[in-house]
Short mmCIF file of C-alpha atoms in Angstrom, two decimals:
data_model
loop_
_atom_site.label_atom_id
_atom_site.label_comp_id
_atom_site.label_asym_id
_atom_site.label_seq_id
_atom_site.Cartn_x
_atom_site.Cartn_y
_atom_site.Cartn_z
CA UNK A 1 12.88 25.39 7.11
CA UNK A 2 12.44 23.61 3.83
CA UNK A 3 10.62 24.31 0.58
CA UNK A 4 8.27 21.33 0.45
CA UNK A 5 5.73 22.56 -2.12
CA UNK A 6 6.42 20.37 -5.17
CA UNK A 7 3.39 21.33 -7.25
CA UNK A 8 4.14 25.06 -7.20
CA UNK A 9 7.64 24.28 -8.49
CA UNK A 10 6.31 22.31 -11.46
CA UNK A 11 3.69 25.00 -12.08
CA UNK A 12 6.68 27.28 -12.66
CA UNK A 13 8.96 24.87 -14.52
CA UNK A 14 6.38 23.00 -16.65
CA UNK A 15 3.08 24.88 -16.30
CA UNK A 16 1.39 23.32 -19.33
CA UNK A 17 2.49 19.76 -18.65
CA UNK A 18 -0.47 17.50 -17.86
CA UNK A 19 -0.23 16.42 -14.22
CA UNK A 20 -3.50 14.48 -13.79
CA UNK A 21 -6.17 12.80 -15.84
CA UNK A 22 -9.24 11.90 -13.78
CA UNK A 23 -11.20 9.28 -15.72
CA UNK A 24 -14.21 9.33 -13.39
CA UNK A 25 -14.79 13.07 -13.83
CA UNK A 26 -13.21 13.30 -17.30
CA UNK A 27 -11.06 16.14 -15.97
CA UNK A 28 -7.52 16.93 -17.11
CA UNK A 29 -5.28 19.24 -15.09
CA UNK A 30 -1.93 20.77 -16.00
CA UNK A 31 0.55 21.52 -13.24
CA UNK A 32 -0.48 25.19 -13.38
CA UNK A 33 -4.16 24.28 -13.03
CA UNK A 34 -3.43 21.81 -10.23
CA UNK A 35 -1.46 24.47 -8.36
CA UNK A 36 -4.16 27.11 -8.92
CA UNK A 37 -6.81 24.73 -7.54
CA UNK A 38 -4.64 23.94 -4.54
CA UNK A 39 -4.15 27.65 -3.82
CA UNK A 40 -7.91 28.17 -3.94
CA UNK A 41 -8.62 25.22 -1.64
CA UNK A 42 -5.89 26.28 0.77
CA UNK A 43 -7.43 29.75 1.00
CA UNK A 44 -10.96 28.34 1.48
CA UNK A 45 -9.95 25.81 4.12
CA UNK A 46 -8.01 28.44 6.09
CA UNK A 47 -10.35 31.42 5.79
CA UNK A 48 -13.77 29.72 5.68
CA UNK A 49 -13.23 26.60 7.81
CA UNK A 50 -10.42 27.70 10.11
CA UNK A 51 -7.89 24.97 9.31
CA UNK A 52 -4.32 25.78 10.28
CA UNK A 53 -0.99 23.98 10.31
CA UNK A 54 -1.27 20.77 12.35
CA UNK A 55 -5.07 20.48 12.06
CA UNK A 56 -6.35 17.15 10.78
CA UNK A 57 -8.52 16.99 7.65
CA UNK A 58 -10.23 13.60 7.45
CA UNK A 59 -11.32 12.57 3.96
CA UNK A 60 -13.82 9.81 3.18
CA UNK A 61 -13.84 9.58 -0.59
CA UNK A 62 -12.61 7.53 -3.53
CA UNK A 63 -9.22 8.48 -4.93
CA UNK A 64 -9.43 11.37 -7.37
CA UNK A 65 -7.86 14.58 -8.66
CA UNK A 66 -9.45 16.37 -5.67
CA UNK A 67 -7.51 14.14 -3.30
CA UNK A 68 -4.26 14.98 -5.10
CA UNK A 69 -5.17 18.68 -4.94
CA UNK A 70 -5.61 18.30 -1.18
CA UNK A 71 -2.15 16.72 -1.05
CA UNK A 72 -0.78 19.92 -2.58
CA UNK A 73 -2.78 21.93 -0.03
CA UNK A 74 -1.12 19.92 2.74
CA UNK A 75 2.33 20.69 1.31
CA UNK A 76 1.47 24.41 1.31
CA UNK A 77 -0.27 24.73 4.66
CA UNK A 78 0.86 21.97 7.02
CA UNK A 79 -2.69 20.61 7.30
CA UNK A 80 -2.52 16.87 8.01
CA UNK A 81 -4.51 14.66 5.63
CA UNK A 82 -6.27 11.65 7.16
CA UNK A 83 -7.50 9.38 4.34
CA UNK A 84 -10.09 6.94 5.69
CA UNK A 85 -11.32 3.62 4.36
CA UNK A 86 -14.88 4.21 3.18
CA UNK A 87 -15.68 0.51 3.61
CA UNK A 88 -15.40 0.78 7.38
CA UNK A 89 -18.48 0.72 9.56
CA UNK A 90 -19.81 3.89 11.18
CA UNK A 91 -18.55 2.68 14.57
CA UNK A 92 -15.05 2.16 13.19
CA UNK A 93 -15.00 5.64 11.64
CA UNK A 94 -16.36 7.08 14.89
CA UNK A 95 -13.32 5.54 16.63
CA UNK A 96 -10.95 7.18 14.11
CA UNK A 97 -12.65 10.56 14.58
CA UNK A 98 -12.19 10.21 18.32
CA UNK A 99 -8.57 9.18 17.88
CA UNK A 100 -7.32 11.95 15.57
CA UNK A 101 -9.95 14.66 16.36
CA UNK A 102 -10.14 16.19 12.87
CA UNK A 103 -11.07 19.85 12.48
CA UNK A 104 -13.11 18.90 9.43
CA UNK A 105 -14.41 15.69 7.82
CA UNK A 106 -14.70 15.92 4.04
CA UNK A 107 -16.88 13.31 2.34
CA UNK A 108 -18.34 12.31 -1.01
CA UNK A 109 -22.12 12.27 -1.38
CA UNK A 110 -22.38 8.49 -1.63
CA UNK A 111 -20.85 8.21 1.87
CA UNK A 112 -23.06 10.86 3.47
CA UNK A 113 -25.22 8.48 5.54
CA UNK A 114 -22.10 6.71 6.81
CA UNK A 115 -20.44 9.98 7.82
CA UNK A 116 -23.57 11.39 9.45
CA UNK A 117 -23.88 8.28 11.59
CA UNK A 118 -20.15 8.14 12.40
CA UNK A 119 -19.92 11.81 13.41
CA UNK A 120 -23.18 11.94 15.38
CA UNK A 121 -21.42 11.80 18.75
CA UNK A 122 -18.68 14.32 17.96
CA UNK A 123 -18.44 18.08 17.51
CA UNK A 124 -16.46 17.69 14.27
CA UNK A 125 -17.63 19.73 11.28
CA UNK A 126 -18.47 17.85 8.10
CA UNK A 127 -18.38 19.06 4.50
CA UNK A 128 -19.45 17.53 1.20
CA UNK A 129 -16.78 17.39 -1.52
CA UNK A 130 -19.20 18.79 -4.11
CA UNK A 131 -19.78 21.89 -1.98
CA UNK A 132 -16.03 22.38 -1.60
CA UNK A 133 -15.49 21.94 -5.35
CA UNK A 134 -18.25 24.47 -6.01
CA UNK A 135 -16.58 26.96 -3.69
CA UNK A 136 -13.26 26.36 -5.42
CA UNK A 137 -14.69 27.02 -8.88
CA UNK A 138 -16.15 30.33 -7.74
CA UNK A 139 -12.97 31.48 -6.04
CA UNK A 140 -10.20 33.71 -7.34
CA UNK A 141 -6.93 32.35 -6.03
CA UNK A 142 -4.41 34.52 -4.26
CA UNK A 143 -1.11 34.60 -6.10
CA UNK A 144 0.50 35.81 -2.88
CA UNK A 145 -1.04 33.09 -0.68
CA UNK A 146 1.42 32.68 2.20
CA UNK A 147 2.69 29.11 2.53
CA UNK A 148 3.15 27.94 6.10
CA UNK A 149 6.69 27.47 7.35
CA UNK A 150 7.08 23.70 7.43
CA UNK A 151 9.78 21.41 8.67
CA UNK A 152 10.73 18.00 7.30
CA UNK A 153 9.46 16.38 10.49
CA UNK A 154 5.99 17.90 10.34
CA UNK A 155 3.29 15.29 9.60
CA UNK A 156 1.72 15.22 6.15
CA UNK A 157 -0.56 12.18 6.53
CA UNK A 158 -2.00 10.07 9.29
CA UNK A 159 -2.35 6.66 7.67
CA UNK A 160 -4.30 4.12 9.68
CA UNK A 161 -3.21 0.52 9.65
CA UNK A 162 -5.74 -2.04 8.46
CA UNK A 163 -6.66 -2.99 12.01
CA UNK A 164 -6.40 -6.74 11.48
CA UNK A 165 -5.12 -6.97 15.06
CA UNK A 166 -6.88 -4.83 17.65
CA UNK A 167 -7.77 -1.17 17.12
CA UNK A 168 -6.33 0.74 14.13
CA UNK A 169 -3.18 2.75 14.73
CA UNK A 170 -2.55 6.04 12.96
CA UNK A 171 0.98 6.07 11.57
CA UNK A 172 2.46 9.55 11.16
CA UNK A 173 3.83 10.03 7.65
CA UNK A 174 6.08 13.09 7.58
CA UNK A 175 7.40 15.35 4.81
CA UNK A 176 10.81 13.79 5.45
CA UNK A 177 9.42 10.29 4.84
CA UNK A 178 7.71 11.51 1.69
CA UNK A 179 10.91 13.01 0.29
CA UNK A 180 13.14 10.02 0.98
CA UNK A 181 10.53 7.52 -0.20
CA UNK A 182 10.34 9.47 -3.45
CA UNK A 183 14.12 9.52 -3.81
CA UNK A 184 14.34 5.77 -3.16
CA UNK A 185 11.61 5.05 -5.70
CA UNK A 186 13.07 7.29 -8.39
CA UNK A 187 16.50 5.70 -8.03
CA UNK A 188 15.18 2.15 -7.93
CA UNK A 189 12.69 2.48 -10.79
CA UNK A 190 14.42 5.13 -12.94
CA UNK A 191 11.39 7.41 -12.69
CA UNK A 192 11.53 10.34 -15.15
CA UNK A 193 9.26 13.29 -16.01
CA UNK A 194 8.01 11.57 -19.17
CA UNK A 195 6.56 8.65 -17.19
CA UNK A 196 2.83 7.94 -17.16
CA UNK A 197 1.00 5.62 -14.80
CA UNK A 198 -2.57 4.57 -14.13
CA UNK A 199 -3.47 4.58 -10.42
CA UNK A 200 -6.46 2.61 -9.18
CA UNK A 201 -5.31 1.99 -5.61
CA UNK A 202 -7.25 3.60 -2.73
CA UNK A 203 -6.10 6.75 -0.97
CA UNK A 204 -6.36 5.19 2.49
CA UNK A 205 -3.45 2.87 1.70
CA UNK A 206 0.17 4.06 1.67
CA UNK A 207 0.58 2.40 -1.73
CA UNK A 208 -2.24 4.53 -3.12
CA UNK A 209 -0.02 7.56 -2.54
CA UNK A 210 3.57 6.58 -2.20
CA UNK A 211 4.31 3.73 -4.59
CA UNK A 212 3.94 5.89 -7.69
CA UNK A 213 1.71 8.96 -7.24
CA UNK A 214 3.97 11.08 -5.05
CA UNK A 215 7.26 9.98 -6.70
CA UNK A 216 5.80 10.84 -10.12
CA UNK A 217 4.52 14.20 -8.87
CA UNK A 218 7.98 14.89 -7.47
CA UNK A 219 9.40 14.24 -10.95
CA UNK A 220 6.75 16.28 -12.76
CA UNK A 221 5.32 13.23 -14.53
CA UNK A 222 1.68 12.37 -15.38
CA UNK A 223 -0.86 10.25 -13.49
CA UNK A 224 -4.12 8.79 -14.70
CA UNK A 225 -6.58 8.50 -11.81
CA UNK A 226 -9.19 5.74 -11.57
CA UNK A 227 -11.56 5.86 -8.61
CA UNK A 228 -11.67 2.06 -8.38
CA UNK A 229 -10.06 -0.99 -9.96
CA UNK A 230 -11.55 -2.52 -13.09
CA UNK A 231 -9.36 -5.03 -14.93
CA UNK A 232 -10.77 -4.32 -18.40
CA UNK A 233 -10.52 -0.55 -17.99
CA UNK A 234 -6.97 -0.73 -16.65
CA UNK A 235 -5.81 -2.78 -19.64
CA UNK A 236 -7.57 -0.43 -22.06
CA UNK A 237 -6.07 2.68 -20.47
CA UNK A 238 -2.56 1.23 -20.24
CA UNK A 239 -2.74 0.70 -23.99
CA UNK A 240 -4.50 3.91 -25.08
CA UNK A 241 -2.45 6.19 -22.81
CA UNK A 242 0.86 4.50 -23.67
CA UNK A 243 1.58 4.13 -19.98
CA UNK A 244 5.17 3.40 -19.03
CA UNK A 245 4.84 1.92 -15.53
CA UNK A 246 2.06 0.37 -13.44
CA UNK A 247 1.66 -1.16 -10.02
CA UNK A 248 -0.88 -3.49 -8.49
CA UNK A 249 -1.27 -6.19 -5.86
CA UNK A 250 -1.19 -9.88 -6.88
CA UNK A 251 -4.98 -10.14 -6.76
CA UNK A 252 -5.49 -7.30 -9.26
CA UNK A 253 -2.69 -8.49 -11.55
CA UNK A 254 -4.32 -11.92 -11.59
CA UNK A 255 -7.70 -10.37 -12.50
CA UNK A 256 -6.02 -8.59 -15.41
CA UNK A 257 -4.61 -11.90 -16.61
CA UNK A 258 -8.14 -13.31 -16.59
CA UNK A 259 -9.64 -10.36 -18.49
CA UNK A 260 -10.92 -11.09 -22.03
CA UNK A 261 -8.91 -8.06 -23.15
CA UNK A 262 -5.60 -9.44 -21.90
CA UNK A 263 -4.57 -11.45 -24.96
CA UNK A 264 -4.88 -8.61 -27.47
CA UNK A 265 -3.86 -5.70 -25.26
CA UNK A 266 -0.83 -3.84 -26.64
CA UNK A 267 1.34 -3.07 -23.62
CA UNK A 268 4.57 -2.46 -25.49
CA UNK A 269 5.02 0.99 -23.91
CA UNK A 270 5.32 -0.52 -20.40
CA UNK A 271 8.83 -0.72 -18.91
CA UNK A 272 7.65 -2.94 -16.09
CA UNK A 273 4.90 -3.73 -13.63
CA UNK A 274 5.38 -3.42 -9.88
CA UNK A 275 3.78 -5.87 -7.49
CA UNK A 276 3.58 -5.70 -3.71
CA UNK A 277 1.49 -6.63 -0.70
CA UNK A 278 2.38 -10.32 -0.93
CA UNK A 279 4.37 -12.58 -3.22
CA UNK A 280 3.21 -12.86 -6.82
CA UNK A 281 2.86 -16.56 -7.79
CA UNK A 282 5.43 -17.87 -10.26
CA UNK A 283 2.68 -18.83 -12.71
CA UNK A 284 1.50 -15.22 -12.86
CA UNK A 285 5.06 -14.01 -13.37
CA UNK A 286 5.44 -16.45 -16.28
CA UNK A 287 2.19 -15.26 -17.87
CA UNK A 288 3.19 -11.61 -17.69
CA UNK A 289 6.66 -12.41 -18.99
CA UNK A 290 5.12 -14.16 -21.99
CA UNK A 291 3.22 -10.92 -22.59
CA UNK A 292 6.51 -9.05 -22.59
CA UNK A 293 5.89 -7.40 -19.21
CA UNK A 294 8.75 -7.40 -16.74
CA UNK A 295 7.75 -7.80 -13.11
CA UNK A 296 9.39 -6.00 -10.20
CA UNK A 297 8.35 -7.08 -6.74
CA UNK A 298 9.05 -5.33 -3.50
CA UNK A 299 8.21 -4.85 0.14
CA UNK A 300 6.85 -1.97 2.16
CA UNK A 301 4.68 -1.06 5.11
CA UNK A 302 2.58 1.86 6.28
CA UNK A 303 4.93 2.95 9.05
CA UNK A 304 8.05 3.25 6.90
CA UNK A 305 6.80 3.46 3.34
CA UNK A 306 5.88 1.15 0.46
CA UNK A 307 9.23 1.20 -1.33
CA UNK A 308 11.63 -0.41 1.14
CA UNK A 309 13.03 -3.27 -0.95
CA UNK A 310 13.00 -4.06 -4.64
CA UNK A 311 13.57 -7.23 -6.65
CA UNK A 312 14.91 -6.24 -10.07
CA UNK A 313 12.86 -7.65 -12.94
CA UNK A 314 15.91 -9.51 -14.25
CA UNK A 315 15.87 -11.53 -11.02
CA UNK A 316 12.11 -12.19 -10.97
CA UNK A 317 12.51 -15.89 -11.79
CA UNK A 318 16.06 -16.51 -10.57
CA UNK A 319 15.17 -15.22 -7.11
CA UNK A 320 11.53 -16.32 -7.00
CA UNK A 321 10.05 -15.73 -3.55
CA UNK A 322 12.50 -12.95 -2.69
CA UNK A 323 11.48 -9.35 -1.98
CA UNK A 324 14.86 -8.23 -3.32
CA UNK A 325 17.39 -6.05 -1.58
CA UNK A 326 16.94 -2.83 0.43
CA UNK A 327 16.58 0.29 -1.68
CA UNK A 328 19.21 3.00 -1.85
CA UNK A 329 18.56 5.02 1.31
CA UNK A 330 17.13 2.24 3.49
CA UNK A 331 18.90 1.24 6.70
CA UNK A 332 18.01 -2.31 7.71
CA UNK A 333 19.08 -5.31 9.75
CA UNK A 334 17.81 -8.74 10.79
CA UNK A 335 17.92 -9.44 14.52
CA UNK A 336 17.14 -12.34 16.84
CA UNK A 337 15.02 -12.10 19.99
CA UNK A 338 18.01 -10.69 21.89
CA UNK A 339 18.42 -7.88 19.37
CA UNK A 340 21.63 -9.33 17.90
CA UNK A 341 22.12 -9.37 14.14
CA UNK A 342 21.80 -12.82 12.59
CA UNK A 343 24.05 -14.44 10.01
CA UNK A 344 23.10 -15.01 6.34
CA UNK A 345 20.61 -17.86 6.10
CA UNK A 346 19.37 -17.40 9.67
CA UNK A 347 15.89 -16.11 10.46
CA UNK A 348 15.60 -12.73 12.13
CA UNK A 349 13.13 -9.89 12.55
CA UNK A 350 13.41 -7.18 9.88
CA UNK A 351 14.22 -3.82 11.47
CA UNK A 352 14.38 -0.48 9.67
CA UNK A 353 16.08 2.80 10.54
CA UNK A 354 16.88 6.21 9.12
CA UNK A 355 14.88 8.96 7.45
CA UNK A 356 12.07 6.70 6.31
CA UNK A 357 10.88 5.63 9.75
CA UNK A 358 7.66 7.07 11.17
CA UNK A 359 7.84 9.34 14.18
CA UNK A 360 5.25 7.05 15.75
CA UNK A 361 1.54 6.48 16.06
CA UNK A 362 -0.86 9.37 16.60
CA UNK A 363 -2.03 9.62 20.20
CA UNK A 364 -0.59 6.19 21.01
CA UNK A 365 2.75 6.40 22.87
CA UNK A 366 2.54 2.80 24.07
CA UNK A 367 2.28 1.38 20.52
CA UNK A 368 5.06 3.77 19.44
CA UNK A 369 7.47 2.58 22.13
CA UNK A 370 6.65 -1.05 21.34
CA UNK A 371 7.37 -0.58 17.63
CA UNK A 372 10.41 1.72 17.71
CA UNK A 373 13.33 0.49 19.82
CA UNK A 374 16.58 2.49 19.91
CA UNK A 375 15.57 4.27 16.72
CA UNK A 376 14.82 1.04 14.84
CA UNK A 377 11.31 0.19 13.68
CA UNK A 378 10.53 -3.47 14.39
CA UNK A 379 8.41 -4.62 11.47
CA UNK A 380 7.32 -7.93 13.00
CA UNK A 381 8.30 -9.64 9.75
CA UNK A 382 10.63 -12.62 10.01
CA UNK A 383 13.12 -12.87 7.16
CA UNK A 384 16.32 -14.46 6.06
CA UNK A 385 19.01 -13.17 3.73
CA UNK A 386 21.02 -15.19 1.26
CA UNK A 387 24.72 -14.79 0.48
CA UNK A 388 23.95 -12.25 -2.26
CA UNK A 389 21.94 -10.05 0.09
CA UNK A 390 18.49 -10.98 -1.21
CA UNK A 391 15.77 -11.03 1.44
CA UNK A 392 13.03 -13.64 1.85
CA UNK A 393 9.98 -13.18 4.06
CA UNK A 394 9.59 -16.29 6.19
CA UNK A 395 6.46 -15.09 7.97
CA UNK A 396 4.92 -12.53 10.23
CA UNK A 397 6.22 -12.96 13.77
CA UNK A 398 2.63 -12.93 15.02
CA UNK A 399 1.49 -15.43 12.38
CA UNK A 400 3.95 -18.07 13.55
CA UNK A 401 2.47 -20.88 15.65
CA UNK A 402 4.15 -23.59 17.68
CA UNK A 403 3.27 -27.20 17.04
CA UNK A 404 4.78 -29.77 19.39
CA UNK A 405 7.51 -27.34 20.38
CA UNK A 406 8.45 -26.55 16.76
CA UNK A 407 7.99 -23.15 15.10
CA UNK A 408 5.74 -23.29 12.03
CA UNK A 409 5.67 -20.37 9.60
CA UNK A 410 2.43 -20.40 7.56
CA UNK A 411 4.00 -18.53 4.63
CA UNK A 412 6.42 -21.43 4.10
CA UNK A 413 3.55 -23.93 3.97
CA UNK A 414 1.53 -21.65 1.70
CA UNK A 415 4.39 -21.42 -0.80
CA UNK A 416 4.45 -25.22 -1.06
CA UNK A 417 0.69 -25.46 -1.48
CA UNK A 418 0.70 -22.78 -4.19
CA UNK A 419 3.24 -24.78 -6.17
CA UNK A 420 0.63 -27.54 -6.61
CA UNK A 421 -0.83 -27.23 -10.14
CA UNK A 422 -4.43 -27.61 -8.94
CA UNK A 423 -4.33 -24.83 -6.32
CA UNK A 424 -5.31 -21.28 -7.11
CA UNK A 425 -5.01 -19.73 -3.65
CA UNK A 426 -4.05 -20.95 -0.19
CA UNK A 427 -3.91 -19.62 3.35
CA UNK A 428 -2.71 -21.41 6.48
CA UNK A 429 -3.44 -20.55 10.11
CA UNK A 430 -2.69 -22.20 13.43
CA UNK A 431 -5.61 -23.78 15.31
CA UNK A 432 -5.73 -25.33 18.77
CA UNK A 433 -4.94 -29.01 19.14
CA UNK A 434 -5.17 -31.11 22.29
CA UNK A 435 -2.05 -33.12 21.56
CA UNK A 436 0.30 -30.68 19.81
CA UNK A 437 -0.89 -27.34 21.21
CA UNK A 438 -1.46 -25.99 17.73
CA UNK A 439 -1.62 -27.49 14.26
CA UNK A 440 -2.05 -26.03 10.81
CA UNK A 441 -5.32 -25.58 8.96
CA UNK A 442 -5.16 -24.85 5.25
CA UNK A 443 -7.88 -23.03 3.34
CA UNK A 444 -7.70 -23.96 -0.33
CA UNK A 445 -9.18 -22.39 -3.46
CA UNK A 446 -8.82 -24.84 -6.34
CA UNK A 447 -8.74 -24.16 -10.05
CA UNK A 448 -12.03 -24.84 -11.74
CA UNK A 449 -10.79 -27.71 -13.84
CA UNK A 450 -8.98 -29.43 -10.98
CA UNK A 451 -10.23 -31.28 -7.91
CA UNK A 452 -7.39 -32.61 -5.73
CA UNK A 453 -8.22 -34.87 -2.83
CA UNK A 454 -7.12 -34.01 0.68
CA UNK A 455 -4.99 -37.16 0.77
CA UNK A 456 -3.20 -36.04 -2.38
CA UNK A 457 -2.39 -32.62 -0.93
CA UNK A 458 -1.20 -34.12 2.34
CA UNK A 459 1.18 -36.39 0.44
CA UNK A 460 2.35 -33.46 -1.69
CA UNK A 461 3.15 -31.44 1.44
CA UNK A 462 5.03 -34.35 2.99
CA UNK A 463 7.29 -34.40 -0.06
CA UNK A 464 8.32 -30.79 0.55
CA UNK A 465 7.90 -30.14 4.27
CA UNK A 466 8.75 -31.62 7.63
CA UNK A 467 5.81 -33.61 8.99
CA UNK A 468 5.08 -31.14 11.79
CA UNK A 469 4.61 -28.38 9.19
CA UNK A 470 1.99 -30.27 7.16
CA UNK A 471 -1.53 -28.97 7.89
CA UNK A 472 -3.70 -31.33 9.88
CA UNK A 473 -6.85 -29.88 8.31
CA UNK A 474 -7.70 -28.91 4.74
CA UNK A 475 -10.80 -26.92 3.89
CA UNK A 476 -11.81 -26.23 0.30
CA UNK A 477 -13.58 -22.88 -0.21
CA UNK A 478 -14.64 -20.83 -3.23
CA UNK A 479 -12.88 -17.59 -2.21
CA UNK A 480 -10.45 -16.41 0.46
CA UNK A 481 -11.53 -13.32 2.42
CA UNK A 482 -9.41 -10.27 1.60
CA UNK A 483 -9.01 -6.81 3.03
CA UNK A 484 -9.24 -3.59 1.03
CA UNK A 485 -5.65 -3.76 -0.16
CA UNK A 486 -6.10 -7.24 -1.62
CA UNK A 487 -4.27 -9.11 1.14
CA UNK A 488 -5.73 -12.32 2.54
CA UNK A 489 -7.59 -11.52 5.76
CA UNK A 490 -6.39 -14.19 8.16
CA UNK A 491 -8.24 -12.60 11.04
CA UNK A 492 -11.49 -13.48 9.27
CA UNK A 493 -10.31 -17.06 8.76
CA UNK A 494 -9.39 -17.38 12.42
CA UNK A 495 -12.74 -15.96 13.48
CA UNK A 496 -14.48 -18.57 11.33
CA UNK A 497 -12.82 -21.46 13.18
CA UNK A 498 -12.84 -20.03 16.72
#
């Protein structure tokens, strides 16, 4: 058995150290107060609502200090947290309830109608967060509350994938994964107890927990909690709180660049920014570098963790387009379709092994066996590695299309398009073609002051790509559809042309 209760440790070592600042509720919690609240909630959830080790607690709420308190409850009791995307439809949430059968669904008031509709066909109990908070405030905690005996391989979270292909799958995120992700992050980013970050990423995304929140909690550092992203507020808080580290997806970092507060914001306390989800354009990297902000990019995924590779900020421009090298405790390899490792420069599927790999998908043995082969998790991402060991994402295996017998990787075409000075955003998909089987269609968002012609872009692509890779169709649109983590939603684009 293992002692997995981090917050109680820091409540002993640094009881008066501020653990959380919740800007939505204007609440500040020390590690002692956070631990006391977690003990109260653990007692309430066990004695009043019957939750025991292994029971699922679904939460439909914006990220907050309450969510982090529930994380501590999970470390004490073995309850499994199931953070759910509150932007889903009632039918989608109903599917998740049926899939993970939670003992209790906890929800914020502004999502009450959604939850009532979603849970109408189930026997699951529902509870408003305000009622739970009220019960917590009126409760005397038990100093001798008995923690459950937990093992490293017990689940801590069920994190559902975005569901861009088929039904969502609930990835099991264990205490072992949490520990080793935290160790990897701390080693890679030099995380220390004096660090301070602002988090505005959602709780239903692995990055909303495991890029910085849980590693900083493991180190006894401080986290500022925003319930949603606002570029102006983030810049203001980074300055006023003297934050040392921050992470965001390319879309949010771009919005910060466009904020009227950007030019005068004093960000001198920041060691570096982290960016993930997709590649950050070189122009954005240049703009942040001019501001004195170093950029570290990386790669991760729900089923293994968000901190799998890291590109050191000193290599941000020298190795543009790379996701860096595997972090300290990551086991990885690139394999061809026969499962054989490929040579440097050759394209192979990125496979991950070791302590960071999920035990599988909740209630889905078929998806588990498809994803995990001989102990290796097959990411579905096609990559190549240069002679120095730096990895480059070529494309998603499922995104690749075949045109006239040739493999076309949309990410390669998108990188070329994004290098054109008039293009702000670009996404490429494969569409059916009578002659070639499939051809590329590019969706382009142009910069306001620029208006390139289709002929110009076609010629530009021909300068940088083989002819079969050049999109046959170009469509200019005002915005690309994105999912809740800021990634371009190609499923929506494909639906629009089907």
